[in-house]
Coordinates of C-alpha atoms and ligand atoms in Angstrom, one line a residue:
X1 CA 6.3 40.2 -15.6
X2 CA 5.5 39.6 -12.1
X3 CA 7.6 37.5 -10.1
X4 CA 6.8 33.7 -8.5
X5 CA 5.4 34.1 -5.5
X6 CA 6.6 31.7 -2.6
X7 CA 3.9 29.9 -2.0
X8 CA 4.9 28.1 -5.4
X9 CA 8.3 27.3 -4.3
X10 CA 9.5 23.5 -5.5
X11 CA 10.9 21.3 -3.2
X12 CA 14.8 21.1 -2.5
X13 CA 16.2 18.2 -1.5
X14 CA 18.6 18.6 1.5
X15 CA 21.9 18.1 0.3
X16 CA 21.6 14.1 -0.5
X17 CA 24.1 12.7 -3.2
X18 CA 21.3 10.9 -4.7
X19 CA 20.6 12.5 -8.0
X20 CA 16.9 13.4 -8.9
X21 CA 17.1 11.4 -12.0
X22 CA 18.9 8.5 -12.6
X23 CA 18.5 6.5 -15.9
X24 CA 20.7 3.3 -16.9
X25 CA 20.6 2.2 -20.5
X26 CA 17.3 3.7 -21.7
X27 CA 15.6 1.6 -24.7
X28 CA 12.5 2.8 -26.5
X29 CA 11.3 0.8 -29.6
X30 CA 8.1 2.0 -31.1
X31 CA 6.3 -0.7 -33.1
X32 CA 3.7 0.4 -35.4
X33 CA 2.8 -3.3 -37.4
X34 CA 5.8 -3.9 -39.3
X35 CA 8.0 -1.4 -38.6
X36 CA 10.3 -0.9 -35.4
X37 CA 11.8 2.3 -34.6
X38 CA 14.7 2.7 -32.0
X39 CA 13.9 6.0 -30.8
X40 CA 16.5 5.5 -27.6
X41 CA 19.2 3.3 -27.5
X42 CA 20.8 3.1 -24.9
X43 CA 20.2 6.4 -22.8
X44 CA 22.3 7.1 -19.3
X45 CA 22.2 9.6 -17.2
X46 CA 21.9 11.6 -13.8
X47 CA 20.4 15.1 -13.2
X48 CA 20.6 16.5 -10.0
X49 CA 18.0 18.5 -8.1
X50 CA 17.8 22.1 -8.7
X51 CA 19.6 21.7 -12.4
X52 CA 18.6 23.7 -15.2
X53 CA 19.4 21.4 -18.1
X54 CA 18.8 22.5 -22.1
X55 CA 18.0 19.0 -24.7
X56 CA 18.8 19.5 -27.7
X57 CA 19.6 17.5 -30.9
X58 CA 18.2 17.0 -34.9
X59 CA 14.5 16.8 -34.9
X60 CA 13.8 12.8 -34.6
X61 CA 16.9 12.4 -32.0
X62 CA 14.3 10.9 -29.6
X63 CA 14.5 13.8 -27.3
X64 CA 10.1 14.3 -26.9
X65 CA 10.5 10.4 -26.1
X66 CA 13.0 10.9 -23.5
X67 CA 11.1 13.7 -21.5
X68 CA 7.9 11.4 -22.2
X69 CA 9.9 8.3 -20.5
X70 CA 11.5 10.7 -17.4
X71 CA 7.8 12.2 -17.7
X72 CA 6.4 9.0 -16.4
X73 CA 4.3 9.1 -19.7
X74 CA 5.1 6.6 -21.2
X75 CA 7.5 2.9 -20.2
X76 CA 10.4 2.5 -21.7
X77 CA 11.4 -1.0 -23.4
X78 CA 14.1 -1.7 -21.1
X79 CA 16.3 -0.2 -19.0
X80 CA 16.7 1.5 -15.8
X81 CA 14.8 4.4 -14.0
X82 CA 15.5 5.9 -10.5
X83 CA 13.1 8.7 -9.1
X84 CA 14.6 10.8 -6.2
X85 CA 16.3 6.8 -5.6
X86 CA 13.3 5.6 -6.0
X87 CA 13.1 3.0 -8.7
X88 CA 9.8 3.4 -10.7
X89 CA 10.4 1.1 -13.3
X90 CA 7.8 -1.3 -13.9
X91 CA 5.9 0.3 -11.4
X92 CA 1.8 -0.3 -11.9
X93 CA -0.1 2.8 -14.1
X94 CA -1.8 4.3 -11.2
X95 CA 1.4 4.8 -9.0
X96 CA 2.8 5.8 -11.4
X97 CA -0.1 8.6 -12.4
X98 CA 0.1 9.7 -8.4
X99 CA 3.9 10.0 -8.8
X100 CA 3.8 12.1 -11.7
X101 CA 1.0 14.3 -10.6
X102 CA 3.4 14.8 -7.5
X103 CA 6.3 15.2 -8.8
X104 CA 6.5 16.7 -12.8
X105 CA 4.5 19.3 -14.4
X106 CA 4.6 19.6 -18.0
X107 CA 4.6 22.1 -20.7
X108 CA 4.4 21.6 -23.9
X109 CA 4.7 23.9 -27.4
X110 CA 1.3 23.3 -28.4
X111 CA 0.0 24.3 -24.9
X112 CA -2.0 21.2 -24.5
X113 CA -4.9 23.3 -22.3
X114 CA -8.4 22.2 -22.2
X115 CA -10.2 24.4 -25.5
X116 CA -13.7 25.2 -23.1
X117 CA -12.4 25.5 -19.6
X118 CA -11.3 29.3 -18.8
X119 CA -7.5 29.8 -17.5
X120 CA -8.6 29.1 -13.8
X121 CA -10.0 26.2 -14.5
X122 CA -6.9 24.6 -16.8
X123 CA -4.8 25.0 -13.9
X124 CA -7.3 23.8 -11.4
X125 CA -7.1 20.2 -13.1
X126 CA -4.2 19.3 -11.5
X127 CA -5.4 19.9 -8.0
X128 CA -8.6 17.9 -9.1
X129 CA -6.7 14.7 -9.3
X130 CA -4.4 15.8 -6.7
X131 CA -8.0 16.1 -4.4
X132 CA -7.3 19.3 -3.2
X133 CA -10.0 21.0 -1.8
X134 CA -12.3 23.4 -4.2
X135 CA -11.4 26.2 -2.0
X136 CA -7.6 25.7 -1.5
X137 CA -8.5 24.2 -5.4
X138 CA -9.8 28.2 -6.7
X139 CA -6.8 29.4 -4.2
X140 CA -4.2 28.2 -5.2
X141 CA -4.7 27.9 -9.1
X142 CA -5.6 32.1 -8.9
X143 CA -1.9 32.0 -7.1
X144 CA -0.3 30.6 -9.9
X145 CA -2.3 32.8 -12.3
X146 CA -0.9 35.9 -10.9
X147 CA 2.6 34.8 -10.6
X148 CA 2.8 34.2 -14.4
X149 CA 1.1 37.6 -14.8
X150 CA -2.1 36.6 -15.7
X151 CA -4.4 37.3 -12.8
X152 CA -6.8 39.6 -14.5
X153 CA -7.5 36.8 -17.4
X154 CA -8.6 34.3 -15.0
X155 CA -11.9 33.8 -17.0
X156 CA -10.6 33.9 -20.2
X157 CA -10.9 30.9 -22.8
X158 CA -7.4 29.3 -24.5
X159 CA -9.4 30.9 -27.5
X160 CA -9.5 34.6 -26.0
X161 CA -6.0 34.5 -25.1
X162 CA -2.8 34.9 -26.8
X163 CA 0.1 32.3 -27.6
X164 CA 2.3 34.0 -24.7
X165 CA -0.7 34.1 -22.5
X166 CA -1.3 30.4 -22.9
X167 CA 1.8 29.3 -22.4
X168 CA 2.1 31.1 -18.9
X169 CA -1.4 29.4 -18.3
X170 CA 0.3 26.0 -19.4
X171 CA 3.3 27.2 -16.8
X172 CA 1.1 28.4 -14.0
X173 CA -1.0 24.6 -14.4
X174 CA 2.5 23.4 -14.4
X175 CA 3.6 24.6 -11.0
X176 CA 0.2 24.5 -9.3
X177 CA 1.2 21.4 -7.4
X178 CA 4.7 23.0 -6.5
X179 CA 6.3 19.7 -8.9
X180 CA 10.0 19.2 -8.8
X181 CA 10.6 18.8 -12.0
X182 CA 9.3 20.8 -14.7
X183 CA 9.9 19.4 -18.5
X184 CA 9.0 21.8 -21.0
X185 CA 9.5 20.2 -24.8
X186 CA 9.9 23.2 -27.3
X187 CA 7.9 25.4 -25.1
X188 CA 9.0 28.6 -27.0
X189 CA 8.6 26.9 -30.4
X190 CA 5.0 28.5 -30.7
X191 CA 5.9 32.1 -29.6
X192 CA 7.8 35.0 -31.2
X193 CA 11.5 35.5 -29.7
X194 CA 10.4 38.4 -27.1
X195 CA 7.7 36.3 -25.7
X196 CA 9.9 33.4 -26.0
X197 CA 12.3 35.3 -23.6
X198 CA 9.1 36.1 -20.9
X199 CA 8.6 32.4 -21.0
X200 CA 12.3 31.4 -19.8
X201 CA 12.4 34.4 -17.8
X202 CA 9.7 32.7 -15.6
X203 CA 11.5 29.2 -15.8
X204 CA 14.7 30.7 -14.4
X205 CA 12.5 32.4 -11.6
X206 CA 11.4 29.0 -10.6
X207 CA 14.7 27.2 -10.8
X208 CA 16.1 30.0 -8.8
X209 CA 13.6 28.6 -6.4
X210 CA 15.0 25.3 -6.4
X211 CA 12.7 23.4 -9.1
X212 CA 14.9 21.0 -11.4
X213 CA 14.1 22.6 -15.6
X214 CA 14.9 20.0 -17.8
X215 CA 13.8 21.7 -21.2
X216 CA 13.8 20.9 -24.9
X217 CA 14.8 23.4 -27.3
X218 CA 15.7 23.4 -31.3
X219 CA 17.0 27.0 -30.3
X220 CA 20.5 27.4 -29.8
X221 CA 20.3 30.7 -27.7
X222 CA 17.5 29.3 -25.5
X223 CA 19.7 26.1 -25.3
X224 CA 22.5 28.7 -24.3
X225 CA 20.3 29.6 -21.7
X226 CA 20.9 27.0 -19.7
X227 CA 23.8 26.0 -17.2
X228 CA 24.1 22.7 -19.2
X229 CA 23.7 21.2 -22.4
X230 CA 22.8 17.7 -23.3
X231 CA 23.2 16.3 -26.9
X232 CA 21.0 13.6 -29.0
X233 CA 21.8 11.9 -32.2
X234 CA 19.9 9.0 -33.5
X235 CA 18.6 8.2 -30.0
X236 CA 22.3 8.8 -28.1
X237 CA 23.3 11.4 -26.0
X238 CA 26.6 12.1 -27.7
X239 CA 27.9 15.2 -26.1
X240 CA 27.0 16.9 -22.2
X241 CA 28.2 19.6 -21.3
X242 CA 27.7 22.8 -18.2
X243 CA 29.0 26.1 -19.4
X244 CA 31.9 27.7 -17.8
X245 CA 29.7 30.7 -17.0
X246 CA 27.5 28.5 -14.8
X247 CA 29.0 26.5 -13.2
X248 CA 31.5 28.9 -11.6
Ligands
ADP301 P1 12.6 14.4 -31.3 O1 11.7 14.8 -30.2 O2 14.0 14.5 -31.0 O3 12.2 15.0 -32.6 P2 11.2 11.8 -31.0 O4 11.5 11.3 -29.6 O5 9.9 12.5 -31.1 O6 12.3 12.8 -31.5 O7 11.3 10.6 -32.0 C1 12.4 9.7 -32.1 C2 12.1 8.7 -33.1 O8 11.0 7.9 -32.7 C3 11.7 9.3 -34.5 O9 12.2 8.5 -35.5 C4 10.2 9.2 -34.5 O10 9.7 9.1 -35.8 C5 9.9 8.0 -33.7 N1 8.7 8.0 -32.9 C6 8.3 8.9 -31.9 N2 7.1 8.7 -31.4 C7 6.7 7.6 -32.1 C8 5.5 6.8 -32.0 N3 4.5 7.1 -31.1 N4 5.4 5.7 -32.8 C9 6.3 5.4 -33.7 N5 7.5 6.1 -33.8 C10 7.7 7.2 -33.0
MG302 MG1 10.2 16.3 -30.2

C-alpha cells in the first residue's frame, strides 16, 4: 500500500499540557416515547494529542454514542466537553458543524459514502463545506486518493469498488481536511482480516504523523493494536489501560 503523503500530515500541537479531549461526567439518555435509555453515565476522560486509543466493550456499552458525542454529532445530556481547551459544550449547531469539519474525520464500518458520486467526488465533500476552491478542491481529494492506494479508481462508483477499496475512500474523505482526530467505529467490521490489517496499517501511518486515532473495535487483536485500551460496560469506562510495549 502506498504510504501518506505529507501534504496530509495532521496537526501537532506543540508540547501544551492541555489534553486534546477532555470530558467530565458524560450523560447520554435517549428517549424514544416512553422509554429512557442511559447509554453514558457518567463518562470522564482525557486523550492527548497524537494518541492512538482502541474502545472497546459488549455491544450496547455506549461506545458508537461516545465517539458520536466527542464526534460533535450529537449533545450529550449533561456533562462536560473540552476541545483542544476549548469548551464546546452547548455551543450553537453551526459552530459546532465548522468545528467538526475542522477538526474530526470520521469513518465508519458501513462506509457511509455517497451511492452515485465516484471516489473523487466522496472525498471532495468535505472540502465543499470546507469552501475550498474546486481546483485545490480536485487537488487535494486526488492527493488523498493516492495515498490510500486508490489513485487509479478515482472515477469509480462505491458500487464498482470493493469493501477494502471503500473503506480507504471513507479514509482518504477522512483525512482530506488534514483533521486531528480521526474516529473510526468498527471500521474493519465489514472487511476480511487481511484487508482489515491494510486498513490499520494506514491509520498507524497517519498517527505516526501526529493525528490523534481514537478507534472502536469488537476485535481484540485490532484492539491490541493500539498503545492503549479503554473499557465500556453498561455506559462506564471500567478499565484504561496503555500497553507496556507502547509506552516504553
Ligand atoms: P455500542 O456502540 O457499544 O454497541 P451504543 O452507544 O450504540 O453502544 O448504545 C448504547 C445504548 O444506547 C444501547 O442500549 C442502545 O440500544 C442505546 N441507543 C443507542 N442509540 C440510540 C438511539 N438513537 N435511541 C435510543 N437508544 C439508543
Ligand atoms: Mg456501536
Amino acid at each position: 500500500m502506498t504510504g501518506i503523503s505529507t501534504g496530509l500530515s495532521a496537526g501537532i500541537s506543540a508540547g501544551t499540557a492541555t489534553p486534546l479531549i477532555r470530558v467530565q461526567d458524560l450523560r447520554k439518555v435517549y428517549r424514544n416515547g416512553e422509554q429512557e435509555t442511559v447509554a453514558l453515565a457518567g463518562v470522564s476522560t482525557t486523550i492527548d494529542a497524537g494518541e492512538y486509543v482502541a474502545i472497546v466493550g459488549a455491544s450496547g456499552s455506549g461506545k458508537s454514542t461516545f465517539m458520536t458525542l466527542i464526534g460533535l454529532l450529537d449533545q450529550a445530556s449533561s456533562g462536560r466537553y473540552w476541545l483542544d481547551g476549548q469548551d464546546v459544550t452547548g455551543l450553537d449547531v453551526n459552530t459546532l458543524a465548522a468545528l467538526r469539519n475542522r477538526t474530526l474525520g470520521f469513518v465508519f464500518q458501513s462506509f457511509h459514502l455517497l451511492p452515485r458520486l465516484n471516489a473523487l467526488d466522496n472525498v471532495i465533500v468535505p472540502l465543499l463545506y470546507a469552501g475550498v476552491p474546486r481546483d485545490e478542491r480536485r487537488e487535494r481529494a486526488y492527493a488523498a486518493l493516492q495515498a490510500v492506494g486508490l489513485a487509479d479508481r478515482w472515477q469509480h462508483l462505491p458500487s464498482q469498488l470493493s469493501g477494502g477499496q471503500n473503506q480507504r475512500v471513507a479514509i482518504a474523505r477522512a483525512m482530506v481536511n488534514s483533521p486531528r482526530i480521526l474516529l473510526a467505529d468498527e471500521p474493519t467490521g465489514a472487511l476480511d482480516s487481511r484487508t482489515g490489517r491494510d486498513i490499520l496499517a494506514l491509520f498507524e501511518q497517519l498517527q505516526a504523523r501526529g493525528m490523534t486515532v481514537i478507534l472502536v473495535t469488537h476485535d481484540k487483536s485490532v484492539a491490541e493494536r493500539a498503545a492503549r485500551q479503554i473499557t465500556f460496560l453498561d455506559g462506564q469506562i471500567i478499565a484504561d489501560s496503555r500497553s507496556v510495549a507502547e509506552v516504553a
